[in-house]
């Protein structure tokens, strides 16, 4: 009897499971169409030198534009794309748009502004990211120096050998490498030292702690010092207050990104914004 009850409980869940699977399938269909119809785009968020206020980079962030003018954020569709393999064409698309953005920046007199592209571990497993980047560099005529790749700390550590090989090839091309969301994964210090990388990107959660006093900012401080010892630069993500920016600058963090400086912007708006501000922000 108990067994029977267990079984019928299972059956009771079935419609819900089917509905969830159905919704997922519908979302995937919609995402496929969006990609085919050019509704997946990027926005670009400025990255600034904290000492001078110079804009030295922009991070490309994927956006799904709906017909009603609203946008779906990447967290809502990148995981699905990764689970289904759609991340391969989607990743190619984002890379192409990012290289095209770099070409436009160059033409507008901002050749020194790097475009940073997020690449996930699944992308590295499923496609030859280096070959794809080489193709896009050739197609758009931009220099590898204008491109940066961001991989998360957990991706870098979990797939260490394979990821290290990809990053090594990218850096030999001249593409720079940043370790994203740093501090939230479990880094082996031995691995970190052997990782071909230029930049540690301090996770936003540590930046939020800065306003909360000395003991809470200890981790951000530690990451900056660690980076210094490894000859890496640091960039802070998610800077929202002037206090955070000042604290970071005073503690030796070279670069910053966050709503205090600018939100992510469509390329045309970014170009206007850069022209209007002479390529720098107030710090
Ligand atoms: P991420 O790479 O860590 O990107 C930073 C996220 O923080 C972005 O969210 C950005 O809009 C947000 N952000 C920036 N400044 C601030 C701030 O001052 N305050 C707050 N609260 N948030 C801020 P977004 O655009 O929703 O992207 C989320 C994540 O999706 C990204 O995190 C990245 O992991 C992933 N992602 C975005 N685009 C792509 C892509 O093209 N490919 C892949 N594989 N992943 C992507
Ligand atoms: Mg990122
Ligand atoms: Mg990040
Ligand atoms: Mg983050």
CSV table of C-alpha atoms and ligand atoms in Angstrom, one decimal:
chain,number,residue,atom,x,y,z
A,1,UNK,CA,0.0,0.0,0.0
A,2,UNK,CA,2.8,2.3,0.9
A,3,UNK,CA,4.4,1.5,-2.4
A,4,UNK,CA,1.2,2.3,-4.2
A,5,UNK,CA,0.9,5.6,-2.5
A,6,UNK,CA,4.5,6.5,-3.5
A,7,UNK,CA,3.6,5.6,-7.0
A,8,UNK,CA,0.5,7.7,-7.2
A,9,UNK,CA,2.5,10.6,-5.6
A,10,UNK,CA,4.9,10.4,-8.5
A,11,UNK,CA,2.0,10.5,-10.9
A,12,UNK,CA,0.6,13.5,-9.2
A,13,UNK,CA,3.8,15.3,-10.1
A,14,UNK,CA,3.8,14.3,-13.7
A,15,UNK,CA,1.6,17.1,-15.1
A,16,UNK,CA,3.8,19.7,-13.4
A,17,UNK,CA,6.9,18.1,-14.7
A,18,UNK,CA,5.5,17.9,-18.1
A,19,UNK,CA,4.4,21.5,-18.0
A,20,UNK,CA,7.9,22.6,-16.8
A,21,UNK,CA,9.5,20.5,-19.6
A,22,UNK,CA,7.1,22.0,-22.1
A,23,UNK,CA,7.9,25.6,-21.0
A,24,UNK,CA,11.6,24.8,-21.3
A,25,UNK,CA,11.0,23.5,-24.8
A,26,UNK,CA,9.0,26.6,-25.7
A,27,UNK,CA,11.7,28.9,-24.3
A,28,UNK,CA,14.3,27.0,-26.3
A,29,UNK,CA,12.3,27.3,-29.5
A,30,UNK,CA,11.8,31.0,-28.8
A,31,UNK,CA,15.6,31.4,-28.2
A,32,UNK,CA,16.4,29.6,-31.4
A,33,UNK,CA,14.1,31.9,-33.4
A,34,UNK,CA,15.5,35.0,-31.6
A,35,UNK,CA,19.0,34.0,-32.5
A,36,UNK,CA,18.0,33.3,-36.2
A,37,UNK,CA,16.1,36.6,-36.4
A,38,UNK,CA,18.9,38.8,-34.9
A,39,UNK,CA,17.0,39.5,-31.7
A,40,UNK,CA,20.0,38.5,-29.6
A,41,UNK,CA,22.3,41.5,-29.2
A,42,UNK,CA,25.0,42.8,-26.8
A,43,UNK,CA,25.2,45.9,-24.6
A,44,UNK,CA,28.5,47.3,-23.6
A,45,UNK,CA,29.5,48.4,-20.1
A,46,UNK,CA,32.5,50.8,-19.6
A,47,UNK,CA,35.5,49.7,-17.6
A,48,UNK,CA,37.6,52.6,-16.3
A,49,UNK,CA,41.0,53.2,-14.8
A,50,UNK,CA,40.3,54.3,-11.2
A,51,UNK,CA,43.3,56.6,-11.1
A,52,UNK,CA,42.5,58.7,-14.2
A,53,UNK,CA,38.9,57.9,-15.1
A,54,UNK,CA,40.0,56.9,-18.6
A,55,UNK,CA,37.7,54.3,-20.2
A,56,UNK,CA,40.0,51.5,-21.2
A,57,UNK,CA,37.5,48.7,-21.9
A,58,UNK,CA,33.9,47.7,-22.2
A,59,UNK,CA,32.3,44.4,-21.2
A,60,UNK,CA,30.0,42.8,-23.8
A,61,UNK,CA,26.8,41.5,-22.1
A,62,UNK,CA,24.3,39.4,-24.1
A,63,UNK,CA,20.7,40.7,-24.3
A,64,UNK,CA,17.6,39.1,-25.8
A,65,UNK,CA,15.3,41.9,-27.2
A,66,UNK,CA,11.6,41.1,-27.3
A,67,UNK,CA,9.2,42.6,-29.8
A,68,UNK,CA,7.6,44.8,-27.1
A,69,UNK,CA,10.9,46.6,-26.4
A,70,UNK,CA,11.8,44.8,-23.2
A,71,UNK,CA,14.9,42.7,-22.8
A,72,UNK,CA,15.6,39.3,-21.2
A,73,UNK,CA,18.8,39.2,-19.2
A,74,UNK,CA,21.5,36.6,-19.9
A,75,UNK,CA,21.0,34.6,-16.7
A,76,UNK,CA,17.5,33.7,-18.0
A,77,UNK,CA,18.8,32.1,-21.3
A,78,UNK,CA,22.6,31.4,-21.2
A,79,UNK,CA,22.2,28.4,-18.9
A,80,UNK,CA,19.5,26.9,-21.3
A,81,UNK,CA,21.7,27.6,-24.3
A,82,UNK,CA,24.5,25.8,-22.5
A,83,UNK,CA,22.4,22.8,-21.6
A,84,UNK,CA,21.2,22.4,-25.2
A,85,UNK,CA,24.3,23.2,-27.3
A,86,UNK,CA,22.7,26.4,-28.6
A,87,UNK,CA,25.6,28.2,-26.8
A,88,UNK,CA,27.8,27.4,-29.8
A,89,UNK,CA,26.0,29.5,-32.4
A,90,UNK,CA,25.0,32.0,-29.7
A,91,UNK,CA,28.6,32.3,-28.6
A,92,UNK,CA,29.8,32.8,-32.2
A,93,UNK,CA,27.2,35.5,-32.6
A,94,UNK,CA,28.2,37.3,-29.5
A,95,UNK,CA,31.9,37.1,-30.5
A,96,UNK,CA,31.1,38.5,-33.9
A,97,UNK,CA,29.1,41.4,-32.5
A,98,UNK,CA,31.9,42.1,-30.0
A,99,UNK,CA,34.5,42.2,-32.7
A,100,UNK,CA,32.3,44.5,-34.8
A,101,UNK,CA,31.9,46.7,-31.8
A,102,UNK,CA,35.7,46.8,-31.4
A,103,UNK,CA,36.0,47.8,-35.1
A,104,UNK,CA,33.4,50.6,-34.6
A,105,UNK,CA,35.3,51.8,-31.5
A,106,UNK,CA,38.5,51.9,-33.4
A,107,UNK,CA,37.0,53.9,-36.3
A,108,UNK,CA,35.6,56.4,-33.7
A,109,UNK,CA,39.1,57.0,-32.3
A,110,UNK,CA,38.8,54.6,-29.4
A,111,UNK,CA,41.2,51.9,-30.5
A,112,UNK,CA,42.6,51.7,-27.0
A,113,UNK,CA,39.2,50.6,-25.6
A,114,UNK,CA,39.2,46.8,-25.3
A,115,UNK,CA,36.1,44.7,-25.7
A,116,UNK,CA,35.8,42.0,-23.0
A,117,UNK,CA,33.7,38.9,-24.0
A,118,UNK,CA,32.3,36.3,-21.5
A,119,UNK,CA,33.1,32.7,-22.5
A,120,UNK,CA,31.7,29.8,-20.5
A,121,UNK,CA,33.3,26.5,-19.8
A,122,UNK,CA,30.6,24.7,-21.9
A,123,UNK,CA,31.6,26.9,-24.9
A,124,UNK,CA,35.3,25.9,-24.5
A,125,UNK,CA,34.2,22.2,-24.4
A,126,UNK,CA,31.9,22.3,-27.3
A,127,UNK,CA,33.7,24.6,-29.7
A,128,UNK,CA,37.1,25.7,-30.7
A,129,UNK,CA,36.9,29.2,-29.1
A,130,UNK,CA,40.4,30.1,-30.3
A,131,UNK,CA,39.7,29.3,-33.9
A,132,UNK,CA,36.4,31.2,-33.7
A,133,UNK,CA,38.2,34.2,-32.4
A,134,UNK,CA,40.8,34.0,-35.1
A,135,UNK,CA,38.1,33.9,-37.7
A,136,UNK,CA,36.4,37.0,-36.2
A,137,UNK,CA,39.6,38.9,-36.0
A,138,UNK,CA,40.3,38.2,-39.6
A,139,UNK,CA,36.7,39.1,-40.7
A,140,UNK,CA,36.6,42.4,-38.8
A,141,UNK,CA,40.2,43.4,-39.2
A,142,UNK,CA,40.6,44.3,-35.5
A,143,UNK,CA,43.8,43.7,-33.6
A,144,UNK,CA,43.8,40.9,-31.0
A,145,UNK,CA,44.9,43.6,-28.5
A,146,UNK,CA,41.4,45.0,-28.7
A,147,UNK,CA,39.9,41.8,-27.4
A,148,UNK,CA,39.7,40.3,-23.9
A,149,UNK,CA,38.1,37.1,-22.8
A,150,UNK,CA,36.5,36.7,-19.4
A,151,UNK,CA,36.2,33.2,-17.8
A,152,UNK,CA,34.8,32.6,-14.4
A,153,UNK,CA,37.1,31.4,-11.6
A,154,UNK,CA,35.1,28.2,-11.2
A,155,UNK,CA,35.3,27.4,-15.0
A,156,UNK,CA,39.1,28.0,-14.8
A,157,UNK,CA,39.6,25.8,-11.8
A,158,UNK,CA,37.2,23.0,-12.7
A,159,UNK,CA,38.5,22.5,-16.2
A,160,UNK,CA,42.0,23.6,-15.3
A,161,UNK,CA,44.1,21.7,-17.9
A,162,UNK,CA,41.8,22.3,-20.9
A,163,UNK,CA,41.0,25.9,-19.9
A,164,UNK,CA,44.7,26.7,-19.3
A,165,UNK,CA,45.5,25.5,-22.8
A,166,UNK,CA,42.8,27.7,-24.4
A,167,UNK,CA,43.8,30.7,-22.4
A,168,UNK,CA,47.4,30.1,-23.3
A,169,UNK,CA,46.6,30.1,-27.0
A,170,UNK,CA,44.5,33.2,-26.6
A,171,UNK,CA,47.3,35.1,-24.9
A,172,UNK,CA,49.8,34.0,-27.5
A,173,UNK,CA,47.4,35.6,-30.1
A,174,UNK,CA,47.5,38.8,-28.1
A,175,UNK,CA,44.0,38.5,-26.6
A,176,UNK,CA,44.1,39.3,-22.9
A,177,UNK,CA,42.4,37.2,-20.3
A,178,UNK,CA,40.4,38.1,-17.1
A,179,UNK,CA,39.3,35.7,-14.4
A,180,UNK,CA,35.7,36.7,-13.7
A,181,UNK,CA,33.8,36.6,-10.4
A,182,UNK,CA,37.0,36.0,-8.6
A,183,UNK,CA,36.8,35.1,-5.0
A,184,UNK,CA,33.5,33.1,-5.3
A,185,UNK,CA,35.1,29.9,-6.6
A,186,UNK,CA,37.6,27.6,-4.9
A,187,UNK,CA,41.0,28.6,-6.4
A,188,UNK,CA,44.0,26.5,-5.8
A,189,UNK,CA,46.8,29.0,-5.4
A,190,UNK,CA,49.1,26.7,-7.2
A,191,UNK,CA,46.7,26.6,-10.2
A,192,UNK,CA,46.2,30.3,-10.1
A,193,UNK,CA,49.9,30.9,-10.4
A,194,UNK,CA,50.0,28.7,-13.5
A,195,UNK,CA,47.0,30.2,-15.2
A,196,UNK,CA,47.7,32.3,-18.2
A,197,UNK,CA,45.9,35.5,-17.2
A,198,UNK,CA,46.3,39.3,-17.1
A,199,UNK,CA,43.5,40.4,-14.8
A,200,UNK,CA,41.5,39.2,-11.7
A,201,UNK,CA,38.0,40.5,-11.7
A,202,UNK,CA,36.9,40.9,-8.0
A,203,UNK,CA,33.3,39.6,-7.6
A,204,UNK,CA,30.6,42.2,-6.9
A,205,UNK,CA,29.7,40.5,-3.6
A,206,UNK,CA,33.1,41.7,-2.2
A,207,UNK,CA,32.6,45.2,-3.5
A,208,UNK,CA,29.3,45.5,-1.7
A,209,UNK,CA,31.0,44.6,1.5
A,210,UNK,CA,33.4,47.5,1.3
A,211,UNK,CA,30.9,50.0,2.7
A,212,UNK,CA,30.4,47.8,5.7
A,213,UNK,CA,33.7,48.3,7.5
A,214,UNK,CA,37.3,47.1,7.8
A,215,UNK,CA,36.7,43.5,8.5
A,216,UNK,CA,34.2,43.2,5.7
A,217,UNK,CA,36.5,44.7,3.1
A,218,UNK,CA,39.4,42.3,4.1
A,219,UNK,CA,38.6,40.0,1.2
A,220,UNK,CA,38.7,42.7,-1.5
A,221,UNK,CA,42.0,43.9,0.0
A,222,UNK,CA,43.4,40.3,-0.1
A,223,UNK,CA,42.5,39.8,-3.7
A,224,UNK,CA,44.2,43.0,-4.7
A,225,UNK,CA,47.4,42.1,-2.8
A,226,UNK,CA,47.3,38.6,-4.2
A,227,UNK,CA,47.0,39.9,-7.7
A,228,UNK,CA,49.9,42.3,-7.1
A,229,UNK,CA,52.2,39.4,-5.9
A,230,UNK,CA,51.3,37.4,-9.1
A,231,UNK,CA,51.9,40.5,-11.3
A,232,UNK,CA,48.2,40.6,-12.3
A,233,UNK,CA,46.0,43.7,-12.4
A,234,UNK,CA,42.6,43.8,-10.7
A,235,UNK,CA,39.3,45.1,-11.8
A,236,UNK,CA,36.3,45.5,-9.5
A,237,UNK,CA,32.9,44.7,-10.8
A,238,UNK,CA,29.6,46.2,-9.6
A,239,UNK,CA,30.9,49.5,-8.2
A,240,UNK,CA,27.8,51.5,-7.2
A,241,UNK,CA,29.1,54.1,-4.8
A,242,UNK,CA,31.9,56.7,-4.8
A,243,UNK,CA,33.1,55.3,-1.4
A,244,UNK,CA,33.7,52.0,-3.0
A,245,UNK,CA,35.5,53.5,-6.0
A,246,UNK,CA,37.7,55.6,-3.6
A,247,UNK,CA,38.5,52.7,-1.3
A,248,UNK,CA,39.4,50.5,-4.3
A,249,UNK,CA,41.7,53.1,-5.8
A,250,UNK,CA,43.4,53.8,-2.5
A,251,UNK,CA,43.9,50.1,-2.0
A,252,UNK,CA,45.6,49.6,-5.3
A,253,UNK,CA,42.9,48.3,-7.5
A,254,UNK,CA,43.6,49.5,-11.0
A,255,UNK,CA,40.3,49.2,-12.8
A,256,UNK,CA,36.6,49.4,-12.1
A,257,UNK,CA,33.2,48.8,-13.6
A,258,UNK,CA,29.7,49.5,-12.3
A,259,UNK,CA,26.6,51.6,-12.3
A,260,UNK,CA,28.5,54.5,-10.6
A,261,UNK,CA,30.3,55.0,-13.9
A,262,UNK,CA,27.8,53.7,-16.4
A,263,UNK,CA,25.2,50.9,-17.1
A,264,UNK,CA,25.6,48.7,-20.1
A,265,UNK,CA,24.7,50.6,-23.2
A,266,UNK,CA,23.8,49.7,-26.8
A,267,UNK,CA,26.8,50.4,-29.1
A,268,UNK,CA,25.5,53.6,-30.7
A,269,UNK,CA,24.7,55.0,-27.3
A,270,UNK,CA,28.1,54.0,-26.0
A,271,UNK,CA,29.9,55.7,-28.9
A,272,UNK,CA,27.9,59.0,-28.3
A,273,UNK,CA,28.5,58.7,-24.5
A,274,UNK,CA,32.3,58.3,-25.1
A,275,UNK,CA,32.4,61.2,-27.5
A,276,UNK,CA,30.4,63.4,-25.1
A,277,UNK,CA,32.7,62.5,-22.2
A,278,UNK,CA,36.0,62.6,-24.1
A,279,UNK,CA,36.5,58.9,-23.3
A,280,UNK,CA,36.7,59.4,-19.5
A,281,UNK,CA,34.5,59.6,-16.4
A,282,UNK,CA,34.9,61.5,-13.2
A,283,UNK,CA,36.5,59.6,-10.4
B,1,LIG,P1,29.3,38.9,-15.3
B,1,LIG,O1,30.2,38.6,-16.4
B,1,LIG,O2,29.8,38.8,-13.9
B,1,LIG,O3,28.7,40.4,-15.6
B,1,LIG,C1,28.5,41.4,-14.7
B,1,LIG,C2,27.0,41.5,-14.4
B,1,LIG,O4,26.9,42.5,-13.4
B,1,LIG,C3,26.1,42.0,-15.6
B,1,LIG,O5,24.9,41.4,-15.4
B,1,LIG,C4,26.1,43.5,-15.3
B,1,LIG,O6,24.9,44.1,-16.0
B,1,LIG,C5,25.9,43.5,-13.8
B,1,LIG,N1,26.4,44.8,-13.3
B,1,LIG,C6,27.3,45.6,-13.7
B,1,LIG,N2,27.5,46.7,-12.9
B,1,LIG,C7,26.7,46.5,-11.9
B,1,LIG,C8,26.4,47.3,-10.7
B,1,LIG,O7,27.0,48.3,-10.4
B,1,LIG,N3,25.5,46.8,-9.8
B,1,LIG,C9,24.8,45.6,-10.1
B,1,LIG,N4,23.9,45.2,-9.2
B,1,LIG,N5,25.0,44.8,-11.2
B,1,LIG,C10,26.0,45.3,-12.1
B,1,LIG,P2,24.1,40.7,-16.7
B,1,LIG,O8,24.3,41.5,-17.9
B,1,LIG,O9,22.7,40.4,-16.3
B,1,LIG,O10,25.0,39.4,-16.9
B,1,LIG,C11,24.9,38.3,-16.0
B,1,LIG,C12,25.9,37.2,-16.3
B,1,LIG,O11,25.5,36.5,-17.5
B,1,LIG,C13,27.3,37.7,-16.5
B,1,LIG,O12,27.9,38.0,-15.3
B,1,LIG,C14,27.9,36.6,-17.3
B,1,LIG,O13,28.3,35.6,-16.4
B,1,LIG,C15,26.7,36.0,-18.1
B,1,LIG,N6,26.8,36.5,-19.5
B,1,LIG,C16,26.5,37.7,-20.0
B,1,LIG,N7,26.7,37.8,-21.3
B,1,LIG,C17,27.2,36.6,-21.7
B,1,LIG,C18,27.7,36.0,-22.9
B,1,LIG,O14,27.7,36.6,-24.0
B,1,LIG,N8,28.2,34.7,-22.9
B,1,LIG,C19,28.2,34.0,-21.7
B,1,LIG,N9,28.7,32.8,-21.7
B,1,LIG,N10,27.8,34.5,-20.5
B,1,LIG,C20,27.3,35.8,-20.5
B,2,LIG,MG1,32.0,39.0,-17.0
B,3,LIG,MG1,31.7,39.0,-13.2
B,4,LIG,MG1,29.6,38.5,-11.2
